[in-house]
């Protein structure tokens, strides 16, 4: 008992919270939350890079098209993107895509739009003189972008990416709505079964989420300080 | 099985009314939460910059905790879990109110205020320290210097990130559907489950969300061009 | 701006146009080939479907029916948790092969999917705090909790138009709202309410404080949901559940979950699984 709260329901289901029905069923709980976040982030990195490069492209049509996509996704709630994916993906690809992968696609699409803005800001933050210098040494525009600009820009973006990862971990909780057994869904299941301990259960998972997210927030701050230090040399 | 489009269901009649009422609830929920989260964010930001350690630590803890936990979990906590931590009187009173709406407002307000406080603090920190020193030396108290000298400038600078947070809040308000608040997303889903016309229902709701976002983003660009650039270009 | 939005709608419509013909599959052959039957079930709704806290296995009335069908097919079962709102889309999108999740048969749904014969029959009632509700009249203007996308939600909106219907993702959350005084009643099928009441009775903190008043607002026949036009599979499932009625297996499963010694006793009355057309016409 802590301050009149009874955490027995949490204690009895501890392994369920962390790994779900694994090894009897698929991985769930905290394990699945981290898995969803990590896979979606890796894919969003690629998506964000592609969209970001398109949005600074010199071809007006490409730039305009990618900006429309980015702004539209940014104008929608993530929940809406999730419902769309659940509705459209099966229609386009036929069945056979698991709910977890549908969520990964939705998270990737959503986060890529936000990542692309980070990428764009990173690229436009590198002084114009650098591109001009690179071109004057005989590199093409594309080469200048890939060998000179992007490497520097990416290094400056690292803290923002880590911050995106924190948002991503929080966003995976929405997978609950479509029945993916990540941490929030497991909490609701246990809450539905035991009925008497909603306060303890939701407090407990809030703390778990906090520990994970805070660790990454601190990592991002540390990276930021290191970058600032390197720049000052 | 081919999907037959039937746009008429969302452009008029009963289901159109559902979507419209969802839109009203989304706007109401967002407006109330925006006002409250701005106030709370301002208070937390001032506490965060206080020279009194316990107050500063409390504000810091508040910021970190509420920013680093999912909004959905916070909504569930306030809706299902708060009855154990609140006094019986408060519970009885809340149960008689529109508790679903209230819980959504509480969760959205607290979550967003943590982000807003951080934005305000960065705004304040971008104001040169000399201004505060000058204000203090001309006889203003700390609170007064904040009120008359620092905050007005900081607020002007923080308007763009603030508007961004308000937009996020508007989009996040869709999560209130999980506790039965009949906002836009909830109604879109209702239309889908009554008619099995998901494509039309989601299109209508998406259009509304995107239209709100575009409008606000447009206004922000205008503000940036007319108010902020001249300021920065002093 | 207007042009942008116009283009966006155009793009969406093109995607929509691609939502083409999903061919009616032969699930029976597919399942046998895969060796796995994927069943959409409830994961926290005893006595129909829930995860047993000790063994982490799915258990319940619906689950036992699925198990028998899979055994007869000679395949393994994979359970997918579904909610009232997402179970039909999941079936139509072939994420699951059948729905065994307290699903009421009704004509609108029967247009979209095929149902088996009725394998459980119940009626929609209310779970309330003892003595608060005697008849439908007591519910007028009150808040009533139920689950999103369920027939219960649509029935109660018709039966008590003046009430505010609170829709949750699932019934236990509604019961929680009832306990905390946020709703005067939870409404759904008697069988599900009996399970929830059983849970409340088992708990010393809530024992003896709740009841299910006598009056009902509808008849609810449950069917196993399958894809439209999947005739072989529908026939196989129907034959299987008729066989279960004949060899006493169906009665045994009922006894196990709703008999006098269970957590949620209700009477089976004269219900038998027959080749009925309930709820689909």
XYZ file of C-alpha atoms in Angstrom:
748
model
C 0.000 0.000 0.000
C 1.286 3.420 -0.949
C -0.826 6.364 0.170
C -4.044 4.326 0.153
C -3.287 2.811 -3.244
C -3.102 -0.936 -3.721
C -0.588 -2.068 -6.321
C -1.261 -5.804 -6.009
C -2.888 -5.972 -9.446
C 0.251 -4.418 -10.929
C 2.530 -6.804 -9.036
C 0.577 -9.901 -10.053
C 0.727 -9.006 -13.738
C 4.243 -7.615 -13.896
C 5.553 -9.923 -16.612
C 2.367 -9.366 -18.591
C 3.022 -5.617 -18.518
C 6.536 -6.058 -19.812
C 6.281 -8.804 -22.418
C 2.575 -9.577 -22.882
C 1.751 -13.195 -23.727
C 5.327 -13.931 -24.855
C 6.581 -16.727 -25.205
C 3.105 -18.295 -25.547
C 1.919 -15.626 -27.936
C 3.447 -12.640 -29.667
C 5.528 -10.105 -27.788
C 3.433 -7.460 -26.042
C 3.591 -4.744 -23.388
C 6.725 -2.627 -22.987
C 8.610 -4.919 -25.386
C 6.139 -4.310 -28.178
C 6.006 -0.569 -27.442
C 9.773 -0.304 -27.910
C 9.702 -2.547 -30.973
C 6.980 -0.481 -32.663
C 8.802 2.757 -31.842
C 12.216 1.545 -33.027
C 11.011 0.076 -36.329
C 8.802 3.079 -37.100
C 11.629 5.476 -36.288
C 14.106 3.717 -38.575
C 11.575 3.818 -41.407
C 10.606 7.439 -40.651
C 14.255 8.419 -40.878
C 14.307 7.202 -44.476
C 10.894 8.677 -45.217
C 11.828 12.003 -43.644
C 15.081 12.160 -45.587
C 13.331 11.485 -48.895
C 10.505 13.959 -48.238
C 12.946 16.535 -46.857
C 15.236 16.328 -49.899
C 12.231 16.542 -52.217
C 10.999 19.645 -50.420
C 14.293 21.496 -51.096
C 14.487 20.125 -54.641
C 15.093 22.623 -57.443
C 12.239 21.118 -59.445
C 9.163 23.167 -58.596
C 6.694 20.341 -59.175
C 8.545 17.959 -56.838
C 8.929 20.653 -54.216
C 5.306 21.660 -54.420
C 3.993 18.082 -54.418
C 6.049 16.993 -51.436
C 5.112 20.118 -49.483
C 1.422 19.386 -50.073
C 1.835 15.851 -48.753
C 3.820 17.063 -45.739
C 1.401 19.843 -44.827
C -1.644 17.624 -45.241
C -0.275 14.946 -42.934
C 0.803 17.590 -40.439
C -2.710 18.956 -40.465
C -4.220 15.636 -39.390
C -4.361 14.015 -35.974
C -2.294 10.838 -35.775
C -5.470 8.969 -34.915
C -6.906 9.971 -38.284
C -3.814 8.666 -40.085
C -4.181 5.383 -38.188
C -7.840 5.000 -39.176
C -7.003 5.781 -42.783
C -4.286 3.167 -42.871
C -6.591 0.592 -41.342
C -9.126 1.444 -43.936
C -6.969 1.845 -47.031
C -4.032 -0.547 -46.718
C -6.070 -3.748 -46.845
C -8.069 -2.387 -49.774
C -4.884 -1.644 -51.668
C -2.756 -4.629 -50.706
C -5.389 -7.228 -49.919
C -5.313 -8.751 -46.460
C -2.453 -10.311 -44.621
C -0.977 -7.222 -43.014
C -0.928 -7.489 -39.254
C -2.358 -4.747 -37.070
C 1.127 -4.095 -35.683
C 2.509 -3.458 -39.178
C -0.432 -1.264 -40.079
C 0.380 0.844 -37.028
C 4.035 0.943 -38.067
C 3.035 2.236 -41.517
C 0.763 4.882 -39.973
C 3.414 6.016 -37.480
C 6.025 6.103 -40.236
C 3.892 8.170 -42.567
C 2.972 10.598 -39.795
C 6.472 10.983 -38.371
C 8.146 11.218 -41.806
C 6.216 14.429 -42.391
C 7.614 15.894 -39.164
C 11.091 14.503 -39.784
C 11.174 16.050 -43.247
C 10.826 19.480 -41.635
C 13.820 18.751 -39.418
C 15.787 17.632 -42.463
C 14.766 20.725 -44.417
C 15.706 23.046 -41.565
C 19.035 21.206 -41.222
C 19.848 21.598 -44.905
C 18.817 25.248 -45.129
C 20.818 25.903 -41.947
C 24.098 25.110 -43.691
C 25.509 28.364 -45.138
C 24.841 28.833 -48.872
C 28.544 29.541 -49.433
C 29.301 25.866 -48.879
C 27.208 24.727 -51.841
C 28.696 27.463 -53.986
C 32.208 26.482 -52.953
C 31.511 22.817 -53.665
C 30.099 23.589 -57.106
C 33.044 25.795 -57.954
C 35.383 22.846 -57.294
C 33.533 20.978 -60.031
C 30.944 18.916 -58.081
C 27.418 18.671 -59.435
C 24.466 19.941 -57.395
C 23.550 16.396 -56.331
C 27.123 15.576 -55.344
C 27.431 18.781 -53.348
C 24.240 17.846 -51.483
C 25.300 14.270 -50.722
C 28.973 14.737 -49.916
C 29.143 18.188 -48.412
C 25.797 19.456 -47.145
C 23.926 16.375 -45.894
C 26.706 14.965 -43.656
C 26.988 18.277 -41.799
C 23.229 18.794 -41.663
C 22.564 15.283 -40.353
C 25.029 15.731 -37.525
C 23.174 18.849 -36.400
C 19.866 17.003 -36.594
C 20.755 14.176 -34.222
C 19.216 15.764 -31.098
C 15.980 16.494 -32.955
C 15.829 12.878 -34.117
C 16.183 11.620 -30.571
C 13.350 13.977 -29.587
C 11.239 12.482 -32.361
C 11.931 9.064 -30.882
C 10.481 10.251 -27.585
C 7.346 11.444 -29.390
C 7.237 8.133 -31.213
C 7.268 6.128 -27.977
C 4.381 8.231 -26.704
C 2.541 7.876 -30.010
C 2.683 4.081 -29.965
C 0.106 4.215 -27.162
C -2.500 4.954 -29.848
C -2.029 1.417 -31.125
C -4.337 0.517 -28.249
C -7.265 1.797 -30.300
C -6.861 -0.910 -32.899
C -6.163 -3.700 -30.429
C -2.382 -4.025 -30.718
C -1.256 -5.374 -27.348
C 1.340 -2.740 -26.494
C 1.683 -1.321 -22.999
C -1.488 0.818 -22.952
C -3.642 -1.992 -24.346
C -2.254 -4.423 -21.770
C -3.073 -1.899 -19.045
C -6.658 -1.587 -20.289
C -6.991 -5.364 -20.456
C -5.788 -5.828 -16.899
C -7.947 -2.920 -15.801
C -10.991 -4.485 -17.466
C -10.305 -7.764 -15.706
C -9.586 -6.473 -12.217
C -11.919 -3.432 -12.316
C -10.802 -1.981 -9.013
C -7.371 -0.523 -9.618
C -7.523 1.936 -12.539
C -5.619 4.577 -10.580
C -2.735 2.254 -9.756
C -2.569 0.686 -13.210
C -2.523 3.921 -15.187
C -0.151 5.563 -12.728
C 2.176 2.594 -13.077
C 2.304 2.672 -16.872
C 2.660 6.456 -16.837
C 5.788 5.988 -14.728
C 7.140 3.313 -17.072
C 6.595 5.537 -20.104
C 8.179 8.404 -18.201
C 11.325 6.441 -17.355
C 11.834 5.380 -20.973
C 11.057 8.776 -22.509
C 12.999 10.771 -19.939
C 16.098 8.675 -20.545
C 15.952 9.559 -24.242
C 15.172 13.224 -23.538
C 18.319 13.410 -21.422
C 20.296 11.669 -24.167
C 19.150 14.281 -26.655
C 20.204 17.123 -24.323
C 23.587 15.556 -23.792
C 24.059 15.199 -27.559
C 23.065 18.811 -28.010
C 25.679 19.955 -25.506
C 28.347 17.835 -27.196
C 27.470 19.245 -30.585
C 27.622 22.795 -29.257
C 31.026 22.013 -27.791
C 32.325 20.584 -31.069
C 31.078 23.571 -32.984
C 32.838 25.954 -30.639
C 36.223 24.404 -31.354
C -17.168 -6.909 -53.308
C -16.640 -3.498 -54.889
C -16.789 -0.362 -52.786
C -19.621 1.935 -53.844
C -19.079 5.601 -53.139
C -21.980 7.461 -51.614
C -20.882 11.006 -50.857
C -24.456 12.083 -50.182
C -24.352 10.557 -46.718
C -21.794 13.068 -45.465
C -22.891 16.131 -47.399
C -26.423 16.348 -46.016
C -28.927 14.696 -43.700
C -28.498 12.948 -40.383
C -24.875 11.839 -40.753
C -23.801 15.269 -41.964
C -25.343 16.679 -38.767
C -23.307 14.220 -36.714
C -20.080 15.385 -38.359
C -21.046 19.033 -37.796
C -21.842 18.423 -34.130
C -18.498 16.626 -33.818
C -16.800 19.683 -35.285
C -18.484 21.922 -32.684
C -17.369 19.684 -29.837
C -13.801 19.606 -31.176
C -13.750 23.407 -31.355
C -15.281 23.804 -27.894
C -12.924 21.277 -26.337
C -9.903 22.866 -28.033
C -10.870 26.447 -27.194
C -11.422 25.767 -23.490
C -8.221 23.729 -23.230
C -6.178 26.305 -25.144
C -7.211 29.121 -22.799
C -6.531 27.062 -19.683
C -3.266 25.565 -20.919
C -1.930 28.998 -21.781
C -2.676 30.273 -18.268
C -1.276 27.198 -16.586
C 1.753 27.182 -18.876
C 2.470 30.800 -18.001
C 2.258 30.058 -14.258
C 4.530 27.017 -14.552
C 7.013 28.984 -16.664
C 7.203 31.723 -14.014
C 7.640 29.089 -11.287
C 10.362 27.432 -13.369
C 12.294 30.726 -13.375
C 11.706 31.520 -9.721
C 14.742 31.961 -7.504
C 13.083 29.907 -4.744
C 14.436 26.375 -5.136
C 11.428 24.202 -4.065
C 9.117 26.101 -6.424
C 11.595 25.765 -9.266
C 12.084 22.039 -8.658
C 8.362 21.421 -8.492
C 7.868 23.183 -11.825
C 10.775 21.299 -13.342
C 9.411 17.937 -12.171
C 5.960 18.835 -13.473
C 7.376 19.718 -16.882
C 9.441 16.592 -17.266
C 6.759 14.213 -16.034
C 3.857 15.443 -18.116
C 5.906 15.896 -21.275
C 7.337 12.417 -21.112
C 4.138 10.399 -20.670
C 1.610 9.698 -23.431
C -1.452 11.917 -23.503
C -3.702 8.880 -23.895
C -2.468 7.429 -20.604
C -3.037 10.791 -18.937
C -6.599 10.906 -20.285
C -7.294 7.434 -18.884
C -5.740 8.374 -15.594
C -7.926 11.445 -15.113
C -11.058 9.767 -16.333
C -10.843 6.349 -14.698
C -8.230 6.794 -12.045
C -8.675 10.198 -10.486
C -11.575 9.131 -8.214
C -9.127 7.490 -5.821
C -6.934 10.538 -5.424
C -9.699 13.150 -5.217
C -11.873 13.786 -2.148
C -15.383 12.257 -2.206
C -17.006 15.684 -2.460
C -15.102 16.469 -5.624
C -15.966 13.075 -7.096
C -19.684 13.436 -6.466
C -19.694 16.888 -7.953
C -17.696 15.798 -11.000
C -19.930 12.777 -11.618
C -22.896 15.112 -11.898
C -21.089 17.291 -14.461
C -20.142 16.368 -17.980
C -17.238 14.384 -16.612
C -16.033 12.995 -19.949
C -15.556 16.496 -21.296
C -13.988 17.711 -18.048
C -11.480 14.842 -17.932
C -10.482 15.525 -21.531
C -10.023 19.227 -20.744
C -7.924 18.449 -17.649
C -5.679 16.020 -19.519
C -5.228 18.237 -22.595
C -4.595 21.302 -20.427
C -1.972 19.706 -18.229
C -0.197 17.960 -21.104
C -0.059 21.039 -23.314
C 0.798 23.455 -20.486
C 4.059 21.571 -19.948
C 5.090 22.245 -23.547
C 3.878 25.836 -23.436
C 5.823 26.563 -20.245
C 8.991 25.357 -21.932
C 8.330 27.543 -24.984
C 7.721 30.611 -22.826
C 10.904 29.937 -20.896
C 12.974 29.776 -24.093
C 11.328 33.028 -25.156
C 12.238 34.701 -21.882
C 15.784 33.391 -22.038
C 16.205 34.921 -25.456
C 15.597 38.382 -23.935
C 18.994 39.819 -22.937
C 19.764 39.576 -19.190
C 20.655 43.289 -19.087
C 16.969 44.157 -19.500
C 16.050 42.418 -16.270
C 19.001 44.032 -14.461
C 18.021 47.431 -15.793
C 14.415 46.945 -14.716
C 15.421 45.789 -11.242
C 17.853 48.660 -10.778
C 15.196 51.197 -11.721
C 13.161 49.960 -8.764
C 10.804 47.350 -10.231
C 10.252 44.201 -8.171
C 11.023 40.829 -9.815
C 7.327 40.145 -10.473
C 6.750 43.653 -11.863
C 9.829 43.496 -14.101
C 8.553 40.213 -15.465
C 5.072 41.627 -15.929
C 5.954 44.901 -17.648
C 9.325 44.403 -19.276
C 10.223 40.804 -19.952
C 6.965 38.901 -20.529
C 5.405 41.244 -23.112
C 8.506 40.866 -25.289
C 8.788 37.149 -24.644
C 5.135 36.489 -25.462
C 5.511 38.238 -28.800
C 8.489 36.040 -29.635
C 6.804 32.870 -28.428
C 3.589 33.362 -30.400
C 4.668 31.111 -33.302
C 5.656 28.135 -31.103
C 2.540 28.750 -28.998
C 0.250 28.623 -32.033
C 2.002 25.414 -32.954
C 1.164 23.966 -29.534
C -2.452 25.071 -29.922
C -2.595 23.272 -33.255
C -1.155 20.175 -31.618
C -3.777 20.478 -28.906
C -6.540 20.670 -31.500
C -5.242 17.519 -33.179
C -4.681 15.789 -29.843
C -8.264 16.503 -28.802
C -9.217 13.588 -31.085
C -7.995 11.252 -28.332
C -10.967 12.322 -26.227
C -13.059 9.894 -28.262
C -11.596 7.063 -26.194
C -13.548 8.205 -23.147
C -16.743 8.860 -25.050
C -16.482 12.578 -25.830
C -18.463 12.944 -29.057
C -15.947 15.088 -30.939
C -15.176 14.993 -34.646
C -13.200 11.753 -34.725
C -15.777 9.972 -32.589
C -18.583 11.072 -34.889
C -16.645 10.073 -38.010
C -16.281 6.634 -36.512
C -19.945 6.552 -35.538
C -20.948 7.348 -39.113
C -18.667 4.552 -40.245
C -20.118 1.991 -37.859
C -23.696 2.906 -38.760
C -23.252 3.085 -42.536
C -20.045 1.083 -43.252
C -19.003 4.022 -45.421
C -15.618 4.641 -43.839
C -14.067 6.328 -46.817
C -16.648 9.109 -46.944
C -16.793 9.547 -43.167
C -13.004 9.783 -42.735
C -12.650 12.044 -45.776
C -15.131 14.499 -44.307
C -13.382 14.555 -40.926
C -9.925 14.794 -42.519
C -11.023 17.759 -44.599
C -12.253 19.550 -41.490
C -9.024 18.939 -39.564
C -6.806 19.939 -42.482
C -8.911 23.050 -43.144
C -8.552 24.196 -39.517
C -4.800 23.537 -39.589
C -4.283 25.346 -42.900
C -6.266 28.356 -41.741
C -4.233 28.725 -38.562
C -0.924 28.108 -40.330
C -1.883 30.751 -42.893
C -2.659 33.298 -40.191
C 0.643 32.502 -38.531
C 2.608 33.126 -41.703
C 0.832 36.464 -42.001
C 1.736 37.367 -38.403
C 5.310 36.385 -39.058
C 5.486 38.618 -42.124
C 3.737 41.648 -40.663
C 4.699 41.693 -36.984
C 7.740 39.556 -36.297
C 10.067 40.258 -39.225
C 10.002 44.021 -38.692
C 10.760 43.357 -35.005
C 13.705 41.089 -35.762
C 14.986 43.458 -38.376
C 15.314 46.307 -35.898
C -5.443 27.050 -50.923
C -8.736 25.950 -52.452
C -6.788 24.446 -55.327
C -4.576 22.550 -52.913
C -7.548 21.089 -51.130
C -9.182 20.241 -54.448
C -6.070 18.370 -55.512
C -5.925 16.593 -52.184
C -9.503 15.377 -52.564
C -8.713 14.261 -56.099
C -5.722 12.279 -54.847
C -7.833 10.669 -52.154
C -10.507 9.721 -54.661
C -7.896 8.083 -56.874
C -6.682 6.023 -53.938
C -10.298 5.187 -53.235
C -10.821 4.070 -56.792
C -8.017 1.590 -56.252
C -10.082 0.067 -53.464
C -11.087 -2.464 -56.020
C -12.547 -5.890 -55.920
C -11.396 -8.085 -53.100
C -12.132 -11.545 -54.395
C -14.323 -13.827 -52.357
C -11.787 -16.282 -51.018
C -12.260 -19.900 -50.076
C -11.343 -19.636 -46.406
C -11.886 -23.325 -45.736
C -9.200 -24.337 -48.229
C -6.892 -21.491 -47.199
C -7.058 -22.337 -43.509
C -6.353 -25.999 -44.171
C -3.414 -25.033 -46.373
C -1.992 -22.600 -43.780
C -2.682 -24.963 -40.888
C -3.838 -22.006 -38.796
C -7.289 -20.592 -38.093
C -7.120 -16.902 -37.147
C -10.040 -16.030 -34.884
C -11.129 -12.544 -33.818
C -12.161 -12.781 -30.167
C -12.685 -10.568 -27.124
C -9.671 -10.408 -24.816
C -11.133 -8.949 -21.643
C -14.784 -9.892 -21.632
C -15.381 -12.925 -19.449
C -17.187 -15.320 -19.738
C -17.003 -15.045 -23.541
C -13.373 -14.274 -24.182
C -10.520 -13.159 -21.950
C -6.870 -13.877 -21.222
C -6.451 -16.072 -18.154
C -4.096 -14.189 -15.810
C -2.242 -17.320 -14.702
C -1.768 -19.256 -17.918
C -1.894 -16.252 -20.316
C -4.158 -18.387 -22.533
C -7.446 -17.244 -24.054
C -10.500 -18.761 -22.347
C -14.287 -18.412 -22.611
C -17.507 -19.518 -24.275
C -16.581 -18.084 -27.686
C -13.084 -19.519 -27.380
C -14.377 -23.055 -26.736
C -16.479 -22.904 -29.897
C -13.468 -21.729 -31.921
C -11.338 -24.496 -30.413
C -13.860 -27.153 -31.440
C -14.101 -25.794 -35.001
C -10.297 -25.724 -35.299
C -10.002 -29.260 -33.927
C -12.465 -30.466 -36.517
C -10.440 -28.734 -39.223
C -7.270 -30.234 -37.827
C -5.506 -26.865 -37.534
C -3.984 -24.665 -34.835
C -5.743 -21.509 -33.615
C -4.314 -18.018 -33.492
C -6.410 -15.535 -31.469
C -6.587 -11.853 -32.400
C -8.196 -9.470 -29.889
C -10.971 -7.430 -31.518
C -13.247 -4.665 -30.263
C -16.891 -4.226 -31.181
C -15.957 -1.402 -33.511
C -13.065 -2.970 -35.423
C -14.137 -6.619 -35.756
C -16.075 -6.284 -39.017
C -13.412 -4.296 -40.884
C -10.815 -6.794 -39.674
C -12.818 -9.690 -41.082
C -13.470 -7.982 -44.407
C -9.795 -7.115 -44.696
C -8.873 -10.776 -44.155
C -6.921 -10.030 -40.992
C -9.002 -12.728 -39.336
C -10.848 -15.766 -40.704
C -13.880 -15.585 -38.439
C -15.390 -13.475 -35.664
C -16.390 -15.183 -32.429
C -16.798 -12.104 -30.254
C -20.309 -11.748 -28.778
C -21.549 -10.603 -32.160
C -25.263 -9.977 -32.580
C -26.761 -10.914 -35.931
C -28.741 -8.170 -37.599
C -29.859 -7.419 -41.173
C -27.440 -4.469 -41.742
C -24.482 -6.598 -40.751
C -25.778 -9.565 -42.736
C -25.509 -7.383 -45.840
C -21.776 -7.062 -45.250
C -20.817 -10.469 -43.871
C -22.277 -13.969 -43.474
C -23.329 -15.375 -40.110
C -23.475 -18.900 -38.786
C -26.623 -20.202 -37.099
C -27.269 -18.706 -33.684
C -24.845 -20.237 -31.178
C -25.966 -18.138 -28.214
C -29.211 -16.311 -27.504
C -29.654 -13.451 -25.077
C -31.486 -10.143 -24.687
C -30.307 -6.599 -23.998
C -30.724 -5.563 -20.361
C -29.196 -3.106 -17.878
C -26.728 -3.443 -15.034
C -27.416 -0.923 -12.283
C -26.768 -0.135 -8.634
C -29.353 -2.014 -6.547
C -32.752 -0.350 -6.382
C -31.959 2.626 -8.631
C -33.749 1.448 -11.782
C -37.124 -0.331 -11.839
C -38.213 0.303 -15.417
C -37.190 2.080 -18.610
C -38.756 5.281 -17.241
C -36.053 5.577 -14.579
C -33.436 5.815 -17.302
C -34.860 8.861 -19.022
C -32.469 11.800 -19.186
C -29.685 9.795 -17.482
C -26.238 8.713 -18.691
C -26.058 5.108 -19.878
C -22.755 3.420 -20.666
C -22.159 0.910 -23.460
C -19.564 -0.044 -26.097
C -18.786 1.721 -29.379
C -19.962 0.110 -32.572
C -22.197 -2.407 -30.805
C -25.862 -3.096 -31.449
C -26.429 -2.262 -27.772
C -25.484 1.317 -28.511
C -27.972 1.585 -31.364
C -30.780 -0.181 -29.459
C -30.526 1.944 -26.343
C -30.485 5.141 -28.378
C -33.805 4.006 -29.856
C -35.338 2.694 -26.605
C -34.462 5.698 -24.426
C -33.984 8.663 -26.780
C -33.733 11.171 -23.932
C -30.740 9.430 -22.340
C -27.108 10.360 -23.002
C -25.274 7.307 -24.298
C -21.628 7.074 -23.230
C -19.733 4.813 -25.595
C -16.498 3.164 -24.508
C -14.122 0.857 -26.277
C -15.418 -2.013 -24.217
C -17.978 -2.894 -21.573
C -15.713 -3.186 -18.515
C -14.850 0.498 -18.886
C -18.574 1.190 -18.819
C -18.902 -0.808 -15.603
C -16.086 1.270 -14.160
C -18.011 4.421 -15.072
C -21.098 2.940 -13.345
C -19.101 2.162 -10.198
C -17.755 5.695 -10.089
C -21.256 7.125 -10.467
C -20.584 8.589 -13.922
C -23.406 6.542 -15.428
C -26.649 5.194 -13.951
C -26.539 1.939 -15.918
C -24.477 -0.170 -18.293
C -26.451 -1.690 -21.101
C -25.657 -4.675 -23.270
C -26.617 -8.338 -23.581
C -27.661 -10.039 -20.362
C -24.959 -12.676 -20.775
C -22.154 -10.106 -20.794
C -23.749 -8.179 -17.920
C -23.984 -11.424 -15.952
C -20.251 -11.861 -16.374
C -19.592 -8.318 -15.172
C -22.030 -8.757 -12.256
C -20.235 -11.997 -11.370
C -16.981 -10.059 -11.153
C -18.591 -7.395 -8.955
C -20.077 -10.125 -6.707
C -16.704 -11.820 -6.267
C -15.254 -8.621 -4.936
C -15.873 -7.904 -1.248
C -15.847 -4.151 -1.948
C -18.770 -4.302 -4.381
C -20.586 -7.511 -3.342
C -24.378 -7.275 -3.162
C -24.585 -3.691 -4.437
C -25.476 -4.311 -8.087
C -28.271 -6.026 -10.001
C -29.705 -6.660 -13.451
C -33.382 -5.557 -13.430
C -35.874 -7.861 -15.201
C -36.928 -5.780 -18.215
C -35.228 -6.239 -21.589
C -35.206 -4.052 -24.704
C -34.300 -6.573 -27.417
C -33.505 -10.154 -28.393
C -29.844 -10.714 -29.262
C -28.873 -13.793 -31.258
C -25.089 -14.283 -31.511
C -23.569 -15.666 -34.682
C -20.063 -16.481 -35.822
C -19.147 -13.938 -38.499
C -17.511 -14.957 -41.766
C -16.746 -13.236 -45.071
C -19.621 -12.681 -47.484
C -19.999 -15.410 -50.064
C -17.580 -17.748 -48.326
C -20.132 -20.552 -48.748
C -17.919 -23.581 -48.096
C -16.645 -22.178 -44.849
C -20.083 -21.027 -43.657
C -21.494 -24.489 -44.350
C -18.609 -26.148 -42.517
C -19.024 -23.927 -39.435
C -22.802 -24.424 -39.428
C -22.466 -28.210 -39.683
C -19.912 -28.160 -36.890
C -22.056 -26.220 -34.427
C -25.117 -28.354 -35.205
C -22.992 -31.387 -34.474
C -21.916 -29.777 -31.180
C -25.576 -29.394 -30.232
C -26.261 -33.037 -31.115
C -23.345 -34.576 -29.224
C -23.962 -32.435 -26.129
C -20.728 -30.422 -26.498
C -22.643 -27.116 -26.857
C -24.652 -27.762 -23.690
C -21.447 -28.713 -21.868
C -19.738 -25.456 -22.864
C -22.810 -23.508 -21.730
C -22.787 -25.346 -18.407
C -19.087 -24.548 -17.951
C -19.488 -20.782 -18.396
C -23.099 -20.030 -17.425
C -24.176 -23.016 -15.320
C -25.224 -22.768 -11.675
C -21.615 -23.232 -10.506
C -20.133 -20.596 -12.806
C -19.320 -16.972 -11.992
C -22.224 -15.719 -14.103
C -25.169 -18.101 -13.829
C -27.992 -17.631 -16.352
C -30.624 -20.080 -17.619
C -30.204 -21.671 -21.047
C -33.974 -22.172 -21.069
C -35.104 -23.976 -24.168
C -32.363 -22.560 -26.397
C -30.818 -25.046 -28.813
C -28.552 -24.466 -31.812
C -30.754 -25.053 -34.874
C -30.672 -24.118 -38.536
C -32.315 -20.766 -37.746
C -32.478 -17.503 -39.657
C -32.690 -15.275 -36.578
C -31.579 -11.708 -36.942
C -30.538 -11.922 -40.575
C -33.777 -11.070 -42.308
